[in-house]
Amino acid sequence: MSKTDMNIFEKYESEVRSYCRGFPTVFSKAKGYKMWDEDGKEYIDFFSGAGALNYGHNDDHMQDKLVEYIKSDGPTHTLDMATTEKANFLTKFNDVILKPRDLDYKIMFPGPTGTNTVESALKLARKVTGRTDVISFTNGFHGMTIGSLSVTGNAMKRKGAGIPLNNTVTMPYDNFVDESMDTLEYLERFLEDNGSGVDLPAAMILETVQGEGGINAARMEWLKKVDEICKKWDILLIIDDVQAGVGRTGTFFSFEPAGIKPDIVCLSKSLSGYGLPFAITLFRPDLDIWAPGEHNGTFRGFNHAFITASAALDYWKDEQFEKGIKQKSAKVKDFLVGLTEKYPELQGTFCGRGLMVGIECAKEGLADEVAAEAFNRGLIMETSGPKSEVFKLFPPLNIDDEGLQKGFDIIEESVKALVS
Ligand code: PMP
């Protein structure tokens, strides 16, 4: 029995909470790829804060920098003021991330979380083009505020609040339908249909790998073609890299292997590196037509996040880091594909890219059962998809072989216990 009574959460916290149910214990410590509950039970973390902890918990390098800064009485919260740490972050992000990838973007601080960057992207696209509609894709997820929710392809999440797909048209994502339908041909036909009074949209917004909608990875050719279509019709392409970015799929930006340069990019989650709320919106310099103060908010300019985000970029200075993610991705894929072959009862299909992967289980409820069983055996893992049909592996990018293997063992034991 934990020191803290679990009933406290039932009693005082809104019914809207979710992870409290999925992971029914009280956590009190976390380091690297491990978490511990109040009873001292150890868990391997393949959840990584829903993608916000790509470097694991309490990374030493970031922690040292943060503690040193806090002790120095450096300013914490400075809104839009210029600070040393903001200058350091802007310079480092350009030098370590943008320039080597031949990307030229203005950086905007839209507010603390993923939904804030999406809102700012949608607003900017409407302002730049003077148009209002946005094309989003089936099973896409972009956030919980009204604008981002209206481009989110999840009726259950919109329904309660009565939020329609406002000024949004949902198009089929890659592989949403089988080969009988070319989803991009369908999209182009829609754009051509001026006769029915279809207005050209301001933007298209998409994830290159859908994180909440079932770990669906778009093919590179599909992404390239979407980019071409956007250019042809003068539509802005917004890549929401809130979950798939910051190395999760193997490269810093998830769109790099497609060789495209989106007009607008949304980043948050693992950007601060340490799990602190932080987001940026990147856009082509010529799109920077914001008037001063036109989009602002209180919680921007969080210097602690600048500190840890700058420290996190040190990982990216070392080429071995990116190579390491690719090697681990190959191991995870081998394990998961092997698991589907060894346990046909899973009726499982490997899905995803990089370290953003999972197994889609045809049998309803099975993915949730695997995650619950794994939790009892000491592994934290989430499920994804409209019917929770995918169990999702999100290990920290810097996990070692031992950590990976421990996680694999627990998953295999859990599957074995459930299907045999
Ligand atoms: N976009 C994507 C792709 C996401 O996965 C999420 C969060 N799961 C968001 C936006 C919203 O981010 P936040 O929850 O920080 O507002």
Short mmCIF file of C-alpha atoms in Angstrom, two decimals, residues 53-390:
data_model
loop_
_atom_site.label_atom_id
_atom_site.label_comp_id
_atom_site.label_asym_id
_atom_site.label_seq_id
_atom_site.Cartn_x
_atom_site.Cartn_y
_atom_site.Cartn_z
CA LEU A 53 10.90 13.00 -22.40
CA ASN A 54 12.94 11.88 -25.40
CA TYR A 55 16.14 12.19 -23.33
CA GLY A 56 14.70 10.29 -20.37
CA HIS A 57 14.07 11.64 -16.87
CA ASN A 58 16.37 14.06 -15.07
CA ASP A 59 19.20 13.98 -17.59
CA ASP A 60 22.42 14.83 -15.67
CA HIS A 61 23.72 17.44 -18.11
CA MET A 62 20.42 19.37 -18.24
CA GLN A 63 19.93 19.01 -14.50
CA ASP A 64 23.37 20.48 -13.75
CA LYS A 65 22.75 23.46 -16.02
CA LEU A 66 19.31 24.05 -14.54
CA VAL A 67 20.40 23.81 -10.90
CA GLU A 68 23.37 26.10 -11.59
CA TYR A 69 21.04 28.64 -13.22
CA ILE A 70 18.45 28.51 -10.44
CA LYS A 71 21.17 29.01 -7.81
CA SER A 72 22.50 32.00 -9.74
CA ASP A 73 19.15 33.80 -9.36
CA GLY A 74 18.80 34.04 -13.11
CA PRO A 75 15.36 35.35 -14.10
CA THR A 76 12.69 32.64 -14.36
CA HIS A 77 9.81 34.17 -16.22
CA THR A 78 10.39 37.07 -18.58
CA LEU A 79 7.59 36.97 -21.21
CA ASP A 80 8.96 38.64 -24.34
CA MET A 81 11.92 40.35 -22.72
CA ALA A 82 15.35 39.74 -24.15
CA THR A 83 17.41 37.50 -21.88
CA THR A 84 20.83 35.89 -22.10
CA GLU A 85 19.26 32.44 -22.10
CA LYS A 86 16.79 33.25 -24.86
CA ALA A 87 19.65 34.60 -26.98
CA ASN A 88 21.66 31.43 -26.29
CA PHE A 89 18.77 29.20 -27.29
CA LEU A 90 18.01 31.13 -30.51
CA THR A 91 21.66 31.06 -31.57
CA LYS A 92 22.20 27.42 -30.69
CA PHE A 93 19.00 26.23 -32.36
CA ASN A 94 20.10 27.97 -35.55
CA ASP A 95 23.69 26.73 -35.39
CA VAL A 96 23.06 23.13 -34.32
CA ILE A 97 19.69 22.35 -35.92
CA LEU A 98 18.63 24.71 -38.70
CA LYS A 99 21.86 25.66 -40.52
CA PRO A 100 23.29 22.12 -40.91
CA ARG A 101 19.93 21.07 -42.41
CA ASP A 102 19.88 24.07 -44.74
CA LEU A 103 16.66 25.33 -43.15
CA ASP A 104 15.90 29.00 -42.74
CA TYR A 105 13.05 29.75 -40.35
CA LYS A 106 11.95 32.55 -38.07
CA ILE A 107 11.29 31.29 -34.55
CA MET A 108 8.19 32.29 -32.62
CA PHE A 109 7.35 31.48 -29.01
CA PRO A 110 3.60 30.81 -29.18
CA GLY A 111 2.92 29.77 -25.58
CA PRO A 112 3.92 26.82 -23.43
CA THR A 113 2.47 23.71 -25.07
CA GLY A 114 1.82 21.82 -28.28
CA THR A 115 -1.63 23.19 -28.80
CA ASN A 116 -0.28 26.74 -28.58
CA THR A 117 2.12 26.20 -31.48
CA VAL A 118 -0.67 24.66 -33.56
CA GLU A 119 -3.01 27.59 -32.84
CA SER A 120 -0.33 30.06 -33.87
CA ALA A 121 0.37 28.12 -37.07
CA LEU A 122 -3.31 28.07 -38.04
CA LYS A 123 -3.66 31.78 -37.32
CA LEU A 124 -0.54 32.69 -39.26
CA ALA A 125 -1.63 30.63 -42.28
CA ARG A 126 -5.01 32.41 -42.32
CA LYS A 127 -3.36 35.81 -41.95
CA VAL A 128 -0.79 35.20 -44.68
CA THR A 129 -3.19 33.75 -47.26
CA GLY A 130 -6.34 35.69 -46.37
CA ARG A 131 -8.18 32.34 -46.56
CA THR A 132 -9.85 30.48 -43.71
CA ASP A 133 -10.16 26.78 -44.49
CA VAL A 134 -7.64 24.18 -43.44
CA ILE A 135 -7.21 20.63 -44.69
CA SER A 136 -6.40 18.10 -42.01
CA PHE A 137 -6.20 14.31 -42.21
CA THR A 138 -8.09 11.32 -40.83
CA ASN A 139 -6.87 10.31 -37.37
CA GLY A 140 -4.66 13.39 -37.06
CA PHE A 141 -4.18 14.87 -33.61
CA HIS A 142 -3.24 18.49 -33.04
CA GLY A 143 -4.40 19.48 -29.56
CA MET A 144 -7.30 20.17 -27.25
CA THR A 145 -8.05 23.88 -27.66
CA ILE A 146 -10.83 24.90 -30.02
CA GLY A 147 -8.72 25.65 -33.12
CA SER A 148 -6.39 22.67 -32.81
CA LEU A 149 -9.29 20.41 -31.82
CA SER A 150 -11.20 21.45 -34.91
CA VAL A 151 -8.40 20.00 -37.06
CA THR A 152 -8.14 16.88 -34.91
CA GLY A 153 -9.66 13.78 -36.47
CA ASN A 154 -11.11 12.33 -33.29
CA ALA A 155 -14.87 12.75 -32.92
CA MET A 156 -14.95 11.55 -29.30
CA LYS A 157 -12.61 14.34 -28.25
CA ARG A 158 -14.54 16.99 -30.20
CA LYS A 159 -18.03 15.70 -29.43
CA GLY A 160 -18.30 16.47 -25.73
CA ALA A 161 -17.50 20.11 -26.36
CA GLY A 162 -19.66 20.21 -29.49
CA ILE A 163 -16.73 21.31 -31.58
CA PRO A 164 -17.32 20.90 -35.28
CA LEU A 165 -14.65 20.54 -37.89
CA ASN A 166 -14.79 24.31 -38.20
CA ASN A 167 -13.46 25.53 -41.53
CA THR A 168 -11.77 22.17 -41.75
CA VAL A 169 -11.93 19.51 -44.40
CA THR A 170 -10.64 16.09 -43.46
CA MET A 171 -8.88 14.15 -46.19
CA PRO A 172 -7.78 10.51 -46.03
CA TYR A 173 -4.27 10.09 -44.63
CA ASP A 174 -1.76 7.85 -46.37
CA ASN A 175 -2.85 4.19 -46.22
CA PHE A 176 -6.18 5.12 -44.64
CA VAL A 177 -7.82 3.26 -47.47
CA ASP A 178 -6.33 0.36 -49.38
CA GLU A 179 -4.70 0.52 -52.83
CA SER A 180 -8.12 0.90 -54.41
CA MET A 181 -7.89 4.60 -53.73
CA ASP A 182 -5.08 7.05 -54.41
CA THR A 183 -5.63 9.43 -51.49
CA LEU A 184 -3.68 12.23 -53.13
CA GLU A 185 -5.55 11.97 -56.40
CA TYR A 186 -8.70 12.32 -54.31
CA LEU A 187 -7.24 15.39 -52.60
CA GLU A 188 -6.33 17.01 -55.90
CA ARG A 189 -9.78 16.34 -57.32
CA PHE A 190 -11.20 18.13 -54.29
CA LEU A 191 -8.95 21.14 -54.84
CA GLU A 192 -9.90 21.30 -58.50
CA ASP A 193 -13.59 21.36 -57.64
CA ASN A 194 -14.17 25.11 -57.73
CA GLY A 195 -17.47 24.52 -59.49
CA SER A 196 -19.08 23.30 -56.25
CA GLY A 197 -17.96 26.42 -54.49
CA VAL A 198 -15.00 24.82 -52.77
CA ASP A 199 -12.72 27.54 -51.44
CA LEU A 200 -9.02 26.97 -51.56
CA PRO A 201 -7.71 26.29 -48.07
CA ALA A 202 -5.10 28.43 -46.30
CA ALA A 203 -3.11 25.41 -45.20
CA MET A 204 -2.80 21.67 -44.80
CA ILE A 205 -1.75 20.40 -41.40
CA LEU A 206 -0.39 16.93 -40.77
CA GLU A 207 1.87 14.71 -38.72
CA THR A 208 4.37 12.61 -40.68
CA VAL A 209 3.70 9.82 -38.18
CA GLN A 210 0.38 10.07 -36.37
CA GLY A 211 1.07 9.68 -32.67
CA GLU A 212 -2.40 9.56 -31.16
CA GLY A 213 -4.34 8.29 -34.17
CA GLY A 214 -2.65 4.89 -34.28
CA ILE A 215 1.09 5.30 -35.09
CA ASN A 216 0.40 5.64 -38.79
CA ALA A 217 3.55 6.50 -40.73
CA ALA A 218 3.11 8.30 -44.04
CA ARG A 219 5.39 7.16 -46.85
CA MET A 220 8.09 9.56 -48.00
CA GLU A 221 6.66 9.63 -51.55
CA TRP A 222 3.30 10.58 -50.11
CA LEU A 223 4.82 13.44 -48.10
CA LYS A 224 6.74 14.68 -51.15
CA LYS A 225 3.58 14.65 -53.21
CA VAL A 226 1.63 16.53 -50.52
CA ASP A 227 4.39 19.14 -50.57
CA GLU A 228 4.12 19.40 -54.37
CA ILE A 229 0.35 19.75 -54.22
CA CYS A 230 0.65 22.52 -51.62
CA LYS A 231 3.14 24.39 -53.80
CA LYS A 232 1.02 23.93 -56.90
CA TRP A 233 -2.10 25.35 -55.24
CA ASP A 234 -0.30 27.95 -53.13
CA ILE A 235 -1.40 26.31 -49.88
CA LEU A 236 0.84 26.49 -46.80
CA LEU A 237 2.13 23.17 -45.51
CA ILE A 238 2.16 22.92 -41.72
CA ILE A 239 4.00 19.94 -40.30
CA ASP A 240 2.96 19.27 -36.72
CA ASP A 241 6.17 17.79 -35.32
CA VAL A 242 5.06 18.14 -31.71
CA GLN A 243 5.24 14.37 -31.14
CA ALA A 244 7.23 13.02 -34.11
CA GLY A 245 9.92 15.71 -33.92
CA VAL A 246 13.02 16.15 -31.75
CA GLY A 247 14.55 12.88 -32.91
CA ARG A 248 11.63 10.56 -32.21
CA THR A 249 11.58 9.16 -35.75
CA GLY A 250 15.37 9.09 -36.17
CA THR A 251 16.16 12.62 -37.39
CA PHE A 252 15.64 15.90 -35.54
CA PHE A 253 12.69 16.84 -37.77
CA SER A 254 10.51 13.94 -38.86
CA PHE A 255 10.20 15.29 -42.41
CA GLU A 256 13.94 15.29 -43.16
CA PRO A 257 14.04 11.94 -45.00
CA ALA A 258 11.32 13.21 -47.38
CA GLY A 259 13.59 16.10 -48.38
CA ILE A 260 10.80 18.63 -47.96
CA LYS A 261 10.90 22.05 -46.33
CA PRO A 262 7.48 22.78 -44.83
CA ASP A 263 6.32 26.40 -44.69
CA ILE A 264 5.47 26.14 -40.99
CA VAL A 265 6.68 23.64 -38.37
CA CYS A 266 5.24 23.08 -34.88
CA LEU A 267 7.53 21.80 -32.12
CA SER A 268 6.95 21.23 -28.40
CA LYS A 269 6.96 18.13 -26.13
CA SER A 270 10.65 17.09 -26.04
CA LEU A 271 11.99 20.45 -27.15
CA SER A 272 12.84 21.53 -23.59
CA GLY A 273 14.53 18.16 -23.14
CA TYR A 274 13.64 18.05 -19.46
CA GLY A 275 9.86 17.84 -19.57
CA LEU A 276 9.35 21.58 -19.03
CA PRO A 277 6.51 23.24 -20.96
CA PHE A 278 7.99 24.82 -24.07
CA ALA A 279 6.97 25.25 -27.71
CA ILE A 280 8.14 27.04 -30.82
CA THR A 281 6.61 27.72 -34.19
CA LEU A 282 9.02 27.90 -37.11
CA PHE A 283 8.07 29.59 -40.36
CA ARG A 284 9.58 30.83 -43.60
CA PRO A 285 11.04 34.30 -42.94
CA ASP A 286 8.84 35.89 -45.64
CA LEU A 287 5.73 34.69 -43.75
CA ASP A 288 6.66 36.79 -40.73
CA ILE A 289 3.93 39.35 -41.19
CA TRP A 290 2.75 39.36 -37.59
CA ALA A 291 2.21 42.82 -36.17
CA PRO A 292 3.92 43.21 -32.78
CA GLY A 293 1.61 41.92 -30.03
CA GLU A 294 -0.79 40.27 -32.47
CA HIS A 295 -0.22 36.87 -30.87
CA ASN A 296 1.01 36.87 -27.31
CA GLY A 297 0.48 35.19 -23.96
CA THR A 298 1.83 35.25 -20.42
CA PHE A 299 3.79 32.05 -20.22
CA ARG A 300 6.44 32.53 -22.83
CA GLY A 301 10.04 33.33 -22.10
CA PHE A 302 10.50 30.56 -19.53
CA ASN A 303 14.24 30.77 -19.00
CA HIS A 304 14.49 27.37 -17.31
CA ALA A 305 13.19 25.83 -20.52
CA PHE A 306 15.68 27.85 -22.58
CA ILE A 307 18.46 26.47 -20.37
CA THR A 308 17.46 22.81 -20.66
CA ALA A 309 16.52 23.10 -24.35
CA SER A 310 19.96 24.56 -25.12
CA ALA A 311 21.64 21.81 -23.10
CA ALA A 312 19.57 19.16 -24.94
CA LEU A 313 20.90 20.45 -28.26
CA ASP A 314 24.37 19.28 -27.19
CA TYR A 315 23.18 15.74 -27.94
CA TRP A 316 22.71 16.81 -31.56
CA LYS A 317 26.26 18.09 -31.91
CA ASP A 318 27.44 14.49 -31.78
CA GLU A 319 26.64 12.52 -34.95
CA GLN A 320 26.74 9.32 -32.92
CA PHE A 321 23.50 10.34 -31.23
CA GLU A 322 21.50 10.22 -34.46
CA LYS A 323 23.25 7.00 -35.50
CA GLY A 324 22.37 5.52 -32.11
CA ILE A 325 18.67 6.30 -32.59
CA LYS A 326 18.74 4.53 -35.96
CA GLN A 327 20.45 1.45 -34.51
CA LYS A 328 17.96 1.27 -31.65
CA SER A 329 15.07 1.76 -34.08
CA ALA A 330 16.26 -1.26 -36.08
CA LYS A 331 16.46 -3.37 -32.88
CA VAL A 332 12.98 -2.35 -31.77
CA LYS A 333 11.55 -3.10 -35.20
CA ASP A 334 13.22 -6.54 -35.29
CA PHE A 335 11.82 -7.30 -31.87
CA LEU A 336 8.28 -6.21 -32.72
CA VAL A 337 8.16 -7.91 -36.11
CA GLY A 338 9.56 -11.07 -34.44
CA LEU A 339 6.85 -10.84 -31.78
CA THR A 340 4.07 -10.70 -34.37
CA GLU A 341 5.54 -13.80 -36.06
CA LYS A 342 6.09 -15.74 -32.85
CA TYR A 343 2.62 -14.97 -31.48
CA PRO A 344 0.16 -15.09 -34.41
CA GLU A 345 -2.65 -14.92 -31.81
CA LEU A 346 -1.76 -11.24 -31.49
CA GLN A 347 -2.95 -10.70 -35.06
CA GLY A 348 -0.44 -7.92 -34.89
CA THR A 349 1.05 -5.61 -37.49
CA PHE A 350 4.17 -3.55 -36.93
CA CYS A 351 3.59 0.18 -37.36
CA GLY A 352 5.55 3.41 -37.14
CA ARG A 353 9.01 4.73 -37.84
CA GLY A 354 12.18 5.25 -35.79
CA LEU A 355 11.45 5.01 -32.08
CA MET A 356 7.81 5.95 -32.65
CA VAL A 357 6.50 2.44 -33.15
CA GLY A 358 4.00 -0.13 -32.01
CA ILE A 359 1.94 -3.16 -32.83
CA GLU A 360 -1.58 -2.81 -34.12
CA CYS A 361 -3.68 -5.69 -32.78
CA ALA A 362 -6.68 -6.75 -34.85
CA LYS A 363 -8.50 -8.14 -31.82
CA GLU A 364 -10.38 -5.38 -30.04
CA GLY A 365 -9.14 -4.67 -26.52
CA LEU A 366 -5.97 -6.75 -26.82
CA ALA A 367 -3.54 -3.80 -27.06
CA ASP A 368 -4.98 -2.35 -23.84
CA GLU A 369 -4.62 -5.74 -22.17
CA VAL A 370 -0.97 -5.99 -23.23
CA ALA A 371 -0.26 -2.50 -21.85
CA ALA A 372 -2.03 -3.29 -18.56
CA GLU A 373 -0.24 -6.62 -18.16
CA ALA A 374 3.09 -4.96 -18.94
CA PHE A 375 2.40 -2.31 -16.33
CA ASN A 376 1.85 -4.98 -13.67
CA ARG A 377 5.18 -6.48 -14.69
CA GLY A 378 7.02 -3.15 -14.47
CA LEU A 379 6.80 -1.47 -17.88
CA ILE A 380 5.04 1.79 -18.66
CA MET A 381 3.55 1.88 -22.13
CA GLU A 382 0.65 3.73 -23.75
CA THR A 383 -1.90 2.67 -26.35
CA SER A 384 -2.91 4.64 -29.41
CA GLY A 385 -5.52 4.70 -32.16
CA PRO A 386 -9.26 5.41 -32.36
CA LYS A 387 -10.03 2.06 -30.73
CA SER A 388 -6.86 1.89 -28.66
CA GLU A 389 -5.74 -0.85 -31.05
CA VAL A 390 -2.01 -0.15 -30.96
#
